[in-house]
Amino acid sequence: MLHLVVISFSLFNIQFMDNLFGDIRLVNSRLEIFYNFVWGTVCDDLFRDINAHVACKQLGYSTGVSLGSDVDDGSGRIWLDNVNCAGNEQQLMYCSHEEWGSGNCNHNEDVGIYCFNSTAVLGGWSPWTTWSICSDISRNDGLQSRSRRCDLPLPSDRSFYFNGTSMEIKPCNSTLYPGKYLESLYIIISYYT
């Protein structure tokens, strides 16, 4: 059973979409990224251990290594290609890469990663990521987001297990991105299975 918690905002700046999107997950070690309301894969072209380190830190682990394309093939969109991280990025989407969805990869090139020295252990929450950059929703008001993962903690009532991501959003002051606004946008705040 999939549960969604949804919030609607009006006059939402397009820039905030970049701060909210970019959440990542592992599916049988295959790296996937959320963009444009769709989960997609990441190509293994140029994908090195430093890129896996950034992705694993985003997931709440200490570090990680690239498995190359030695994972099951994904399906749907391939969002990122030629990812090149310096190692200090807070999210994989902030590493340099080709334009979203424009790579030359097939799903047999989907990259996998192995994360270790985890703070997101089986049965617990990872630490919160750092707050995103403040993004305008009106002239002086903005929003910031952060997320954390939960991996199968034993339920207190023994009825079901939780596995998913939680996101917090808070107001902030910013005039960094004046300009175009959307009239409304729905944002997934938490999802779990």
mmCIF file of C-alpha atoms in Angstrom:
data_model
loop_
_atom_site.group_PDB
_atom_site.id
_atom_site.type_symbol
_atom_site.label_atom_id
_atom_site.label_comp_id
_atom_site.label_asym_id
_atom_site.label_seq_id
_atom_site.Cartn_x
_atom_site.Cartn_y
_atom_site.Cartn_z
ATOM 1 C CA MET A 1 0.000 0.000 0.000
ATOM 2 C CA LEU A 2 1.473 3.385 -1.011
ATOM 3 C CA HIS A 3 0.684 6.405 1.141
ATOM 4 C CA LEU A 4 1.266 9.984 0.001
ATOM 5 C CA VAL A 5 1.159 13.222 1.929
ATOM 6 C CA VAL A 6 0.596 16.118 -0.478
ATOM 7 C CA ILE A 7 0.686 19.880 0.006
ATOM 8 C CA SER A 8 -0.435 22.451 -2.553
ATOM 9 C CA PHE A 9 1.317 25.806 -2.924
ATOM 10 C CA SER A 10 0.339 28.733 -5.118
ATOM 11 C CA LEU A 11 2.615 31.211 -6.836
ATOM 12 C CA PHE A 12 5.436 28.711 -6.602
ATOM 13 C CA ASN A 13 8.725 29.728 -8.217
ATOM 14 C CA ILE A 14 10.070 27.363 -10.859
ATOM 15 C CA GLN A 15 13.520 27.492 -9.224
ATOM 16 C CA PHE A 16 12.193 25.664 -6.146
ATOM 17 C CA MET A 17 11.472 22.636 -8.325
ATOM 18 C CA ASP A 18 15.239 22.184 -8.721
ATOM 19 C CA ASN A 19 15.680 22.277 -4.951
ATOM 20 C CA LEU A 20 12.876 19.813 -4.255
ATOM 21 C CA PHE A 21 13.648 17.437 -7.107
ATOM 22 C CA GLY A 22 16.878 15.524 -7.055
ATOM 23 C CA ASP A 23 15.901 13.088 -4.308
ATOM 24 C CA ILE A 24 17.643 9.780 -4.911
ATOM 25 C CA ARG A 25 17.047 6.162 -3.964
ATOM 26 C CA LEU A 26 18.583 2.738 -4.445
ATOM 27 C CA VAL A 27 16.579 -0.057 -6.063
ATOM 28 C CA ASN A 28 18.574 -3.304 -5.730
ATOM 29 C CA SER A 29 21.743 -1.136 -5.709
ATOM 30 C CA ARG A 30 20.662 0.677 -8.916
ATOM 31 C CA LEU A 31 20.795 4.462 -8.422
ATOM 32 C CA GLU A 32 17.595 6.361 -9.274
ATOM 33 C CA ILE A 33 16.839 10.081 -9.141
ATOM 34 C CA PHE A 34 13.510 11.957 -8.925
ATOM 35 C CA TYR A 35 13.012 14.714 -11.509
ATOM 36 C CA ASN A 36 9.952 16.276 -13.117
ATOM 37 C CA PHE A 37 7.712 14.112 -10.863
ATOM 38 C CA VAL A 38 9.224 10.896 -12.319
ATOM 39 C CA TRP A 39 11.832 8.467 -10.990
ATOM 40 C CA GLY A 40 14.562 7.641 -13.501
ATOM 41 C CA THR A 41 17.998 6.073 -13.642
ATOM 42 C CA VAL A 42 21.555 7.428 -13.872
ATOM 43 C CA CYS A 43 23.950 6.338 -16.629
ATOM 44 C CA ASP A 44 27.333 4.798 -15.729
ATOM 45 C CA ASP A 45 29.275 6.937 -18.259
ATOM 46 C CA LEU A 46 32.088 8.702 -16.314
ATOM 47 C CA PHE A 47 30.469 7.629 -13.019
ATOM 48 C CA ARG A 48 33.310 7.248 -10.493
ATOM 49 C CA ASP A 49 33.599 6.466 -6.793
ATOM 50 C CA ILE A 50 33.568 10.197 -5.967
ATOM 51 C CA ASN A 51 30.086 10.394 -7.541
ATOM 52 C CA ALA A 52 28.977 7.388 -5.465
ATOM 53 C CA HIS A 53 30.407 9.142 -2.382
ATOM 54 C CA VAL A 54 28.185 12.199 -3.020
ATOM 55 C CA ALA A 55 25.107 10.024 -3.649
ATOM 56 C CA CYS A 56 25.732 7.912 -0.541
ATOM 57 C CA LYS A 57 26.227 11.018 1.625
ATOM 58 C CA GLN A 58 22.890 12.311 0.283
ATOM 59 C CA LEU A 59 21.299 9.014 1.357
ATOM 60 C CA GLY A 60 22.733 9.373 4.867
ATOM 61 C CA TYR A 61 25.697 7.015 4.575
ATOM 62 C CA SER A 62 29.360 7.811 5.202
ATOM 63 C CA THR A 63 30.624 7.033 1.704
ATOM 64 C CA GLY A 64 30.273 4.566 -1.147
ATOM 65 C CA VAL A 65 31.682 3.103 -4.339
ATOM 66 C CA SER A 66 30.431 2.787 -7.889
ATOM 67 C CA LEU A 67 29.360 -0.655 -9.091
ATOM 68 C CA GLY A 68 29.359 0.471 -12.714
ATOM 69 C CA SER A 69 26.540 -1.106 -14.679
ATOM 70 C CA ASP A 70 26.704 -4.384 -12.723
ATOM 71 C CA VAL A 71 23.066 -4.032 -11.586
ATOM 72 C CA ASP A 72 19.657 -4.992 -12.959
ATOM 73 C CA ASP A 73 18.474 -2.810 -15.838
ATOM 74 C CA GLY A 74 15.964 -0.137 -14.920
ATOM 75 C CA SER A 75 13.082 1.099 -17.041
ATOM 76 C CA GLY A 76 11.552 4.427 -17.970
ATOM 77 C CA ARG A 77 13.592 7.630 -18.098
ATOM 78 C CA ILE A 78 17.371 7.859 -17.881
ATOM 79 C CA TRP A 79 17.726 11.261 -16.258
ATOM 80 C CA LEU A 80 21.472 11.781 -15.824
ATOM 81 C CA ASP A 81 24.507 11.063 -17.986
ATOM 82 C CA ASN A 82 28.191 12.019 -17.675
ATOM 83 C CA VAL A 83 27.873 12.894 -13.987
ATOM 84 C CA ASN A 84 31.079 14.481 -12.673
ATOM 85 C CA CYS A 85 31.248 15.369 -8.963
ATOM 86 C CA ALA A 86 34.006 17.231 -7.134
ATOM 87 C CA GLY A 87 33.060 15.442 -3.910
ATOM 88 C CA ASN A 88 31.780 18.382 -1.859
ATOM 89 C CA GLU A 89 28.302 18.597 -3.422
ATOM 90 C CA GLN A 90 25.390 18.075 -1.040
ATOM 91 C CA GLN A 91 23.215 16.402 -3.676
ATOM 92 C CA LEU A 92 24.029 14.415 -6.800
ATOM 93 C CA MET A 93 22.009 16.824 -8.945
ATOM 94 C CA TYR A 94 24.500 19.615 -8.102
ATOM 95 C CA CYS A 95 27.342 17.707 -9.796
ATOM 96 C CA SER A 96 28.006 18.614 -13.411
ATOM 97 C CA HIS A 97 26.082 16.444 -15.882
ATOM 98 C CA GLU A 98 24.441 16.517 -19.284
ATOM 99 C CA GLU A 99 21.057 18.216 -19.599
ATOM 100 C CA TRP A 100 18.333 16.242 -17.796
ATOM 101 C CA GLY A 101 17.189 13.290 -19.934
ATOM 102 C CA SER A 102 19.455 14.098 -22.889
ATOM 103 C CA GLY A 103 22.141 11.430 -22.536
ATOM 104 C CA ASN A 104 23.027 8.693 -25.008
ATOM 105 C CA CYS A 105 22.595 5.713 -22.645
ATOM 106 C CA ASN A 106 20.493 2.576 -22.605
ATOM 107 C CA HIS A 107 19.283 0.837 -19.465
ATOM 108 C CA ASN A 108 22.085 -1.741 -19.693
ATOM 109 C CA GLU A 109 24.281 1.224 -18.646
ATOM 110 C CA ASP A 110 22.291 2.100 -15.492
ATOM 111 C CA VAL A 111 24.747 2.722 -12.666
ATOM 112 C CA GLY A 112 24.720 0.999 -9.305
ATOM 113 C CA ILE A 113 26.375 2.093 -6.084
ATOM 114 C CA TYR A 114 27.274 0.434 -2.808
ATOM 115 C CA CYS A 115 27.028 2.617 0.306
ATOM 116 C CA PHE A 116 28.686 1.733 3.606
ATOM 117 C CA ASN A 117 29.520 2.935 7.127
ATOM 118 C CA SER A 118 25.868 3.790 7.200
ATOM 119 C CA THR A 119 24.115 6.030 9.634
ATOM 120 C CA ALA A 120 20.888 4.863 7.967
ATOM 121 C CA VAL A 121 20.967 1.369 9.454
ATOM 122 C CA LEU A 122 18.352 -1.321 9.045
ATOM 123 C CA GLY A 123 15.631 -0.300 11.428
ATOM 124 C CA GLY A 124 16.264 3.433 11.681
ATOM 125 C CA TRP A 125 16.279 6.937 10.241
ATOM 126 C CA SER A 126 19.262 8.577 8.575
ATOM 127 C CA PRO A 127 20.194 12.094 9.704
ATOM 128 C CA TRP A 128 18.462 15.003 7.974
ATOM 129 C CA THR A 129 20.221 16.359 4.891
ATOM 130 C CA THR A 130 21.261 20.002 5.055
ATOM 131 C CA TRP A 131 18.619 22.593 4.165
ATOM 132 C CA SER A 132 18.389 23.460 0.462
ATOM 133 C CA ILE A 133 19.006 26.952 -0.854
ATOM 134 C CA CYS A 134 16.117 29.348 -0.157
ATOM 135 C CA SER A 135 13.883 29.681 -3.232
ATOM 136 C CA ASP A 136 11.356 32.413 -3.906
ATOM 137 C CA ILE A 137 7.622 31.761 -3.904
ATOM 138 C CA SER A 138 6.821 35.470 -3.853
ATOM 139 C CA ARG A 139 8.865 38.677 -3.839
ATOM 140 C CA ASN A 140 10.458 38.197 -0.377
ATOM 141 C CA ASP A 141 9.212 34.813 0.808
ATOM 142 C CA GLY A 142 10.814 31.495 -0.007
ATOM 143 C CA LEU A 143 10.973 27.858 0.990
ATOM 144 C CA GLN A 144 13.740 25.451 1.929
ATOM 145 C CA SER A 145 13.604 21.660 2.060
ATOM 146 C CA ARG A 146 15.532 18.779 3.606
ATOM 147 C CA SER A 147 14.985 15.021 3.646
ATOM 148 C CA ARG A 148 15.928 11.788 5.393
ATOM 149 C CA ARG A 149 15.445 8.066 4.774
ATOM 150 C CA CYS A 150 13.988 5.307 6.889
ATOM 151 C CA ASP A 151 14.901 1.681 6.276
ATOM 152 C CA LEU A 152 12.529 -0.918 7.727
ATOM 153 C CA PRO A 153 12.422 -0.206 11.467
ATOM 154 C CA LEU A 154 10.450 -2.709 13.509
ATOM 155 C CA PRO A 155 6.957 -1.218 13.923
ATOM 156 C CA SER A 156 5.902 -0.450 17.481
ATOM 157 C CA ASP A 157 2.568 -2.237 17.018
ATOM 158 C CA ARG A 158 4.082 -5.098 14.929
ATOM 159 C CA SER A 159 1.564 -4.437 12.143
ATOM 160 C CA PHE A 160 3.659 -3.079 9.242
ATOM 161 C CA TYR A 161 7.135 -1.948 8.234
ATOM 162 C CA PHE A 162 8.037 1.529 7.015
ATOM 163 C CA ASN A 163 10.516 2.147 4.219
ATOM 164 C CA GLY A 164 10.768 5.509 2.510
ATOM 165 C CA THR A 165 11.741 9.157 2.602
ATOM 166 C CA SER A 166 10.449 12.064 4.623
ATOM 167 C CA MET A 167 10.848 15.706 3.642
ATOM 168 C CA GLU A 168 10.474 18.902 5.660
ATOM 169 C CA ILE A 169 9.796 22.307 4.153
ATOM 170 C CA LYS A 170 10.190 25.607 6.010
ATOM 171 C CA PRO A 171 9.732 29.280 5.083
ATOM 172 C CA CYS A 172 12.736 31.562 4.532
ATOM 173 C CA ASN A 173 13.423 35.068 3.194
ATOM 174 C CA SER A 174 14.946 35.393 -0.251
ATOM 175 C CA THR A 175 14.946 37.652 -3.273
ATOM 176 C CA LEU A 176 17.470 35.570 -5.203
ATOM 177 C CA TYR A 177 15.167 34.264 -7.929
ATOM 178 C CA PRO A 178 12.618 36.902 -8.944
ATOM 179 C CA GLY A 179 10.701 36.126 -12.069
ATOM 180 C CA LYS A 180 8.473 33.371 -13.370
ATOM 181 C CA TYR A 181 5.996 31.653 -11.076
ATOM 182 C CA LEU A 182 3.699 28.687 -11.371
ATOM 183 C CA GLU A 183 0.088 29.138 -10.317
ATOM 184 C CA SER A 184 0.053 25.904 -8.332
ATOM 185 C CA LEU A 185 2.214 22.890 -7.671
ATOM 186 C CA TYR A 186 1.702 19.699 -5.701
ATOM 187 C CA ILE A 187 4.656 18.461 -3.683
ATOM 188 C CA ILE A 188 5.141 14.993 -2.246
ATOM 189 C CA ILE A 189 6.313 15.488 1.319
ATOM 190 C CA SER A 190 6.550 11.844 2.417
ATOM 191 C CA TYR A 191 6.176 8.540 0.721
ATOM 192 C CA TYR A 192 6.418 5.058 2.099
ATOM 193 C CA THR A 193 5.447 1.506 1.309
#
